[in-house]
Amino acid sequence: MKRPLYHYFMIGAVVLYLFVPILATLIYSFATQWHKTILPEGLTLGWYRDLFGDVRFLEALGRSLLLSFSATALGLVVMVPTIFSIVLYAPKLEKFIQMLIVMTYAMPGVIIAVGLIRAYSGSRIPMILVTVGAYFVGILPYMYQGTRNSLRNIHAESLMEAAEMLGASRFTAFSKVIIPNILSGIIVSSLLSFSILFGEFVLVNLLAGGHFETIQTYLYQKLNTSGHIASAIVVCYFLLICVLSTIIVRVTRSKKGGGGR
Amino acid sequence: MSYVTIENINKSFNDQQVLHNLNLAFEEGEFVTLLGPSGCGKSTLLRILAGLTTPEAGIIKIDGKDVTNVKPKDRKVGMVFQSYALFPNMTVEENIAFGLKMQKMNKEVIAKKVSRMIELVELKGKEKAYPRELSGGQQQRVALARSLVTEPKVLLLDEPLSALDAQIRKNLQKLLRSLQQELNMTTVLVTHDQEEAMAVSDRIYILNAGHIAQEGKPHDIYTRPANEFVARFIGNYNVLTKKQISLLIKDESQFTHDLYAVRPEAFGSEFIMDGYKISGKVQNIMPLGNITRYEIVSGGVAVTVEHLHKSYEKLQENELKTLYINKEDVIPLT
Amino acid sequence: MKRINGMLFVSIIPFFILIALFLFIPLFSMIYASFQGDGGTGFTFNQYAEIFQNFYYHQAFKNSIMISLLSSLIAMVMAIFAAYSITLFSKNIQDRILIFANLTSNFAGIPLAFAFIVLLGNSGLFTLLFRAWGWETLSSFNLYSWSGLILIYVYFQLPLAVMLLYPVYQGVQAGWKEAASLLGASSLQFWVRIGAPVMLPSVAGTFSILFANAMGAYASAYALTGSTYNLVTIRVGALTTGDIFARPELGSALAVLLGLTLIIAMFINEWLTRKVRRDLL
């Protein structure tokens, strides 16, 4: 197909806009000195060495992973069976779930944080558990979408009926037939949720503040002390997002292609 | 007493009654078809038999046992779905073995039963294939095997062949019928395809809007439709009013019913003693392969006529033709 | 009615407990707090009265709404053209661009603000470059100003807008275009008379998602200058957790009003969409 030049220009402009800040950060994280010159004065791996030598960073990384992982796992264990049950056996409740999702859109991090502080600060529930709970609510839209679509794709209702006709209980049918078939779909939703939570700053900063330093709050501290180390953190963060996205794309592709296992 | 009985079943969806006090009975080893247009309630009835849908009222008995409140998994009923509903994560073998595993059967017994079943449905060599690697016809044979291997008391088939090509459908009908007879399996088929129903069944129930329109052997239903609905639904019957048939046959005294049905192939060119005679213009000739279909117009009334295609007999549009028909082939409808 | 379903209850109960604990209870306690006086006492409309009287909070809302509208609009216009351009390329390239958009949509908040500091901060790469080339007007660009913030907002809105609009173009079937051109319509006429009306509801929907996304954004602005930008989210955060100026009841009232703004925006979108759709039928 013949394409006018301006289509290339349009895409080029968007890609450039999105790419340049990432590239600059990448270069900055390898630069020895870069204050007065246009190109960095020298290249070094020193900032990464410093970063990974910093116990505080490693701890923050560990906390971030733990926090995002527990919230995602909780979402997986609780939401998938719930959404399954509602879609198949209580379709009237689906409207309610959709209302909850609209509510999460109308209540971004800052708002929900105010409410959570109001409700739980000073209570016996540790704020870090409250953060996990808030994350659980936050990933509902992604888990719902992913689970719902997977269930629709495999015609879950007739699979359940077939399994029941063959003598399986509902629980057996769910675990032996439904779960293996929606696995790739819910893995994608989980990875998506995980990567969103991993980049979350507002809730964990407002709720747990200085008591629970994650990679995002650590980065915020470093912004004002060392730009080079901060950019090294950003690069690491972006790399992790890249890895997660690659896995998501792979899993989605293999599902679409329907190739062998 | 019959092997399966369905007594006084009623069912409504959203205040709309879809089954009206139905009573049916099937014998052991019988192949029964529930035939009707879409929306007549035949699938709902089958799902009630399976336990997947709960009726508002009525009793279901299988092998003398009241199963009305028994869960589908404990009814010992097998079911094959239109969408096959094969488990995509399992191979052919695993799909077929699923029901036996649920019964916690010994592994060796399972393997033996599964491999015999695979032979029966002619899928040898496909044991390790996944459903998506099979054609539609093969998938439906797996679904059939999966249901049969558990040796259910009744096998339910919900439009199992309607998603398949004509040729494959014909082959599977044959397989289905021969398997059913070999295993002496009590089978209930739901379909909207009257040819399929005729081909495989011992007995047919025709359903219309939640009522039984007619019940009987395929031959009886085909040659003796009881009412207008059945006549129109089965084959291409000409349904004529008293006035129309009088104009056509010009013998008013004979026709006392309001409606009559005449099969298109009941007309012939040879003289029939004590039969009716009609003469008229030939119109709308349609060669349909092995048969030729045309209309005879007489006295302003058109009837469809079909006969086997014969190369020596060349029909012309508007040619005058005389046909004969047996008196008993003009069927009064109630 | 279906048979009583054990699995339904077993799975649903923990779900609803968690939703109640972390969505409804905080929501209600926030609304409740917004009607309390400072220190959490009594029942009063004072917090709301203060917001409506205080010029500072008017400005916060005005700023938030302006920056959200402007950044959504810019991202929207860019995405409308870019997403269309994308559809003209091969499937392989389309996929790659979408993966890239998806990737950068995760690049928001603190890391994003920092990347822009590297580029355009006081000793940023571009700032130095422009200064060296003697482009004074560009080198005096201030990232910590409103235009700087818009630049950042557009960055996180753009990939989202592209990802949301791309499938909308898929909805405009090639067959329609062929049919229209056989009937003698030019490409422009096709888009004006068929393409645009079909896409309008989705475009409006995308816009409202972008608007809500920007209204709720907090981290980028916070990372740039702490609490100096007068945005609603920044004010809410400062009032709730600020060490010296903490006034959680006032913060709650502000948060309630922000939530209402988002709900109103969603309703306007819903209403518009329905109106457009009815006109179509």
Coordinates of C-alpha atoms in Angstrom, one line a residue, chain C residues 41-221:
Chain C
T41 CA -15.6 16.6 66.0
G42 CA -19.3 17.4 65.4
F43 CA -21.2 17.7 62.2
T44 CA -20.6 20.7 60.0
F45 CA -20.5 21.9 56.5
N46 CA -17.6 24.1 57.4
Q47 CA -15.0 22.2 55.4
Y48 CA -17.1 22.5 52.2
A49 CA -17.8 26.1 53.0
E50 CA -14.1 26.8 53.3
I51 CA -13.3 25.2 50.0
F52 CA -16.0 27.2 48.3
Q53 CA -14.9 30.4 49.8
N54 CA -11.1 29.9 49.6
F55 CA -9.6 31.3 46.3
Y56 CA -6.7 28.9 46.8
Y57 CA -8.9 25.8 46.4
H58 CA -10.8 27.3 43.5
Q59 CA -7.5 27.7 41.8
A60 CA -6.5 24.2 42.6
F61 CA -9.6 22.9 40.9
K62 CA -9.2 25.2 38.0
N63 CA -5.6 24.2 37.5
S64 CA -6.4 20.5 37.8
I65 CA -9.3 20.7 35.3
M66 CA -7.3 22.9 32.9
I67 CA -4.3 20.7 32.9
S68 CA -6.4 17.6 32.5
L69 CA -8.5 19.0 29.7
L70 CA -5.4 20.4 27.9
S71 CA -3.2 17.3 28.2
S72 CA -6.2 15.0 27.3
L73 CA -6.9 17.2 24.2
I74 CA -3.3 17.3 23.0
A75 CA -2.9 13.6 23.5
M76 CA -6.2 12.9 21.9
V77 CA -5.5 14.9 18.8
M78 CA -2.0 13.3 18.4
A79 CA -3.5 9.9 19.0
I80 CA -6.3 10.3 16.5
F81 CA -3.8 10.9 13.7
A82 CA -1.1 8.5 15.0
A83 CA -3.5 5.6 15.6
Y84 CA -4.9 6.0 12.1
S85 CA -1.3 6.1 10.6
I86 CA -0.5 2.9 12.6
T87 CA -3.4 1.1 11.0
L88 CA -1.8 1.7 7.5
F89 CA 1.3 -0.3 8.3
S90 CA 1.9 -4.1 8.2
K91 CA 0.5 -6.2 11.1
N92 CA 3.9 -6.8 12.4
I93 CA 4.8 -3.2 12.6
Q94 CA 1.4 -2.4 14.2
D95 CA 2.1 -5.0 16.9
R96 CA 5.5 -3.6 17.6
I97 CA 4.2 0.0 17.9
L98 CA 1.4 -1.2 20.2
I99 CA 3.9 -3.1 22.4
F100 CA 6.0 0.0 22.6
A101 CA 3.0 2.1 23.6
N102 CA 2.0 -0.4 26.2
L103 CA 5.5 -0.3 27.6
T104 CA 5.7 3.4 27.8
S105 CA 2.2 3.6 29.4
N106 CA 3.8 1.9 32.4
F107 CA 6.5 4.7 32.4
A108 CA 4.7 7.2 34.6
G109 CA 4.9 8.8 38.0
I110 CA 8.3 9.3 39.6
P111 CA 10.5 7.6 37.0
L112 CA 8.8 9.7 34.3
A113 CA 9.3 13.0 36.1
F114 CA 12.9 12.1 36.6
A115 CA 13.4 11.3 32.9
F116 CA 12.2 14.7 32.1
I117 CA 14.4 16.3 34.7
V118 CA 17.4 14.6 32.9
L119 CA 16.2 16.0 29.6
L120 CA 14.9 19.5 30.4
G121 CA 15.8 20.2 34.0
N122 CA 18.1 23.1 35.0
S123 CA 21.1 21.2 33.7
G124 CA 19.2 18.8 31.5
L125 CA 20.5 17.4 28.2
F126 CA 18.3 19.5 25.9
T127 CA 18.7 22.6 28.1
L128 CA 22.5 22.4 27.6
L129 CA 22.1 21.6 23.9
F130 CA 19.8 24.6 23.3
R131 CA 22.1 26.9 25.3
A132 CA 25.2 25.7 23.3
W133 CA 23.3 26.4 20.0
G134 CA 22.3 29.8 21.3
W135 CA 18.5 29.0 21.2
E136 CA 17.7 31.2 24.1
T137 CA 14.0 31.0 24.0
L138 CA 14.1 27.2 24.1
S139 CA 16.9 26.9 26.7
S140 CA 15.0 29.1 29.0
F141 CA 12.1 26.6 29.0
N142 CA 11.2 25.9 32.6
L143 CA 10.3 22.3 33.3
Y144 CA 9.0 23.3 36.7
S145 CA 6.4 25.5 35.1
W146 CA 2.9 24.6 33.9
S147 CA 4.1 24.0 30.4
G148 CA 6.6 21.6 31.7
L149 CA 4.0 19.8 33.6
I150 CA 1.8 19.6 30.5
L151 CA 4.7 18.1 28.6
I152 CA 4.9 15.3 31.3
Y153 CA 1.1 14.8 31.4
V154 CA 0.9 14.4 27.7
Y155 CA 3.6 11.8 27.9
F156 CA 1.6 9.5 30.1
Q157 CA -1.7 10.2 28.3
L158 CA -0.4 9.7 24.8
P159 CA 0.3 5.9 24.9
L160 CA -3.0 5.3 26.7
A161 CA -4.9 7.3 24.0
V162 CA -3.2 5.4 21.2
M163 CA -3.9 2.0 22.8
L164 CA -7.6 3.0 23.3
L165 CA -8.1 4.5 19.9
Y166 CA -6.3 1.9 17.8
P167 CA -9.1 -0.7 18.2
V168 CA -11.7 1.9 17.4
Y169 CA -10.2 2.2 13.9
Q170 CA -10.4 -1.6 13.6
G171 CA -14.2 -1.1 14.2
V172 CA -14.4 1.0 11.1
Q173 CA -14.6 -1.8 8.6
A174 CA -12.7 -1.7 5.3
G175 CA -15.9 -2.9 3.6
W176 CA -17.7 0.4 4.5
K177 CA -15.0 2.4 3.0
E178 CA -15.1 0.3 -0.2
A179 CA -18.8 0.6 -0.3
A180 CA -18.7 4.3 0.2
S181 CA -16.1 4.8 -2.5
L182 CA -18.2 2.7 -5.0
L183 CA -21.1 5.0 -4.2
G184 CA -18.9 7.9 -5.1
A185 CA -17.8 9.3 -1.8
S186 CA -14.3 10.8 -1.4
S187 CA -12.0 9.7 1.4
L188 CA -12.8 12.9 3.3
Q189 CA -16.5 12.5 2.8
F190 CA -16.3 9.0 4.1
W191 CA -14.6 10.1 7.3
V192 CA -17.0 13.0 7.8
R193 CA -20.2 11.1 7.1
I194 CA -19.5 7.6 8.3
G195 CA -16.1 7.2 10.0
A196 CA -16.4 10.0 12.5
P197 CA -20.0 9.4 13.6
V198 CA -19.2 5.7 14.1
M199 CA -16.1 6.5 16.1
L200 CA -17.5 9.5 18.1
P201 CA -18.9 7.5 21.1
S202 CA -15.5 5.7 21.6
V203 CA -13.6 8.9 21.1
A204 CA -15.7 10.6 23.8
G205 CA -15.2 7.6 26.1
T206 CA -11.5 7.7 25.6
F207 CA -11.4 11.4 26.3
S208 CA -13.2 10.9 29.6
I209 CA -10.8 8.1 30.6
L210 CA -7.9 10.4 29.8
F211 CA -9.5 13.2 31.8
A212 CA -10.0 11.1 34.8
N213 CA -6.5 9.7 34.5
A214 CA -5.0 13.2 34.6
M215 CA -7.3 14.5 37.3
G216 CA -6.2 11.7 39.6
A217 CA -2.5 12.0 38.8
Y218 CA -0.3 12.9 41.7
A219 CA 3.1 11.4 41.6
S220 CA 4.6 13.2 38.6
A221 CA 3.8 16.7 39.9

